[in-house]
mmCIF file of C-alpha atoms in Angstrom:
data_model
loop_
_atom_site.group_PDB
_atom_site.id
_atom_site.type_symbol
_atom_site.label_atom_id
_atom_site.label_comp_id
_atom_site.label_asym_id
_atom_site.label_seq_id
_atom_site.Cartn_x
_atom_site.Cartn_y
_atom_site.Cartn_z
ATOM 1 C CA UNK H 1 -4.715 -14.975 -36.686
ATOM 2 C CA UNK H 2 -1.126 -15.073 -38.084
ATOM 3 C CA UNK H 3 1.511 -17.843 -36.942
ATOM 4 C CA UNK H 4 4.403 -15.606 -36.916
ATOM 5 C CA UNK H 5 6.150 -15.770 -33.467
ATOM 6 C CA UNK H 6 4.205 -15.759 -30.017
ATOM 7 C CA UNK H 7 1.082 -14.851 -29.265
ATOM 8 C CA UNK H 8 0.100 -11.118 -29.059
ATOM 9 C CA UNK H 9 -0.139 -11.516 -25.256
ATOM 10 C CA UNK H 10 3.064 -13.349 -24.534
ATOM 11 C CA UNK H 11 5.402 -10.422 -26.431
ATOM 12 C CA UNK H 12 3.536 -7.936 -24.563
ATOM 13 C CA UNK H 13 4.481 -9.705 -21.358
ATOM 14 C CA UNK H 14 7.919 -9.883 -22.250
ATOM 15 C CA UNK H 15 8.278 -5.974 -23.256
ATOM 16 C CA UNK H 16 6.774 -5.359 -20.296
ATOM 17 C CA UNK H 17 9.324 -7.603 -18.196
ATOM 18 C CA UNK H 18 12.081 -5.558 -20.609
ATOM 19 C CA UNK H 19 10.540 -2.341 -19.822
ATOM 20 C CA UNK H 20 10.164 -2.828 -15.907
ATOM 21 C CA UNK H 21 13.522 -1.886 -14.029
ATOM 22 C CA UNK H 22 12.352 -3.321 -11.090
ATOM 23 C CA UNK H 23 14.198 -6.347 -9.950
ATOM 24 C CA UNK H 24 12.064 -9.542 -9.407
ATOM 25 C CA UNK H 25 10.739 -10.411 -5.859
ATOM 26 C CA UNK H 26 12.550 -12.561 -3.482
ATOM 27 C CA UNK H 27 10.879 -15.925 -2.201
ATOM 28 C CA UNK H 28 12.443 -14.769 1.437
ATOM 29 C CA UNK H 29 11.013 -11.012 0.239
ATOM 30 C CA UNK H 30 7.378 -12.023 -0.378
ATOM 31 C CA UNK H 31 7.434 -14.680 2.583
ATOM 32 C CA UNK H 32 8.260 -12.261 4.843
ATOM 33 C CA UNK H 33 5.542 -9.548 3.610
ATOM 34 C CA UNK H 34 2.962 -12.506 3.587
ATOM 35 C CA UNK H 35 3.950 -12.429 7.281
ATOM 36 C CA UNK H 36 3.414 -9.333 7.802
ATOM 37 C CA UNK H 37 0.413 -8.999 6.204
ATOM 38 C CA UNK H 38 -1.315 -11.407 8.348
ATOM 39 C CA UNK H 39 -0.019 -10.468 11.832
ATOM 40 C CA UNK H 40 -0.585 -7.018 10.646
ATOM 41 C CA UNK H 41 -3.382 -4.445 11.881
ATOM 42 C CA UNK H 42 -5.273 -5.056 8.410
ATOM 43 C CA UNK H 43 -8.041 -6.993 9.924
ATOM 44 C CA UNK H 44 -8.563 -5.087 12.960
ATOM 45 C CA UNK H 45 -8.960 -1.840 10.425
ATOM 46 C CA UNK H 46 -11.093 -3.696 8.090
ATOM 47 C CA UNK H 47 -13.377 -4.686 11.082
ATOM 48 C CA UNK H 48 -13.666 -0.991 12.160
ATOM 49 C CA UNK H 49 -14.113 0.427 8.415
ATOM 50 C CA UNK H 50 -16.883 -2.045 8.198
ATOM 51 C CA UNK H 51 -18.509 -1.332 11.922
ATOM 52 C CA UNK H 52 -18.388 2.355 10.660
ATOM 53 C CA UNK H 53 -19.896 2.383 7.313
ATOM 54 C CA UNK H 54 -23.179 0.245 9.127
ATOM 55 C CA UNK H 55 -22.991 3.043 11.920
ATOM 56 C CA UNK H 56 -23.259 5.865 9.315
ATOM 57 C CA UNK H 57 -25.561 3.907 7.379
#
């Protein structure tokens, strides 16, 4: 283990955060997908998927 700077982990983070054009996510952004995830038809669909695989199995 060399001392020399920041762990290997933490650089690769931050060339990753370099690398990555994407601009950061919005508190108001992810609040409002959160939302939508939960009043979404994603339970509903995982309900079926699951009613479907016992049916088939």
């Amino acid at each position: 283990m060399s001392s020399d700077g920041p762990p290997a982990h933490l650089r690769y983070y931050r060339a990753v955060q370099k690398r990555s054009s994407a601009p950061p996510v919005s508190p108001a952004l992810r609040r409002s997908l959160a939302q939508a995830l939960s009043t979404s038809d994603l339970k509903p669909a995982t309900e079926r998927l699951r009613s479907d695989q016992e049916k088939a199995s």
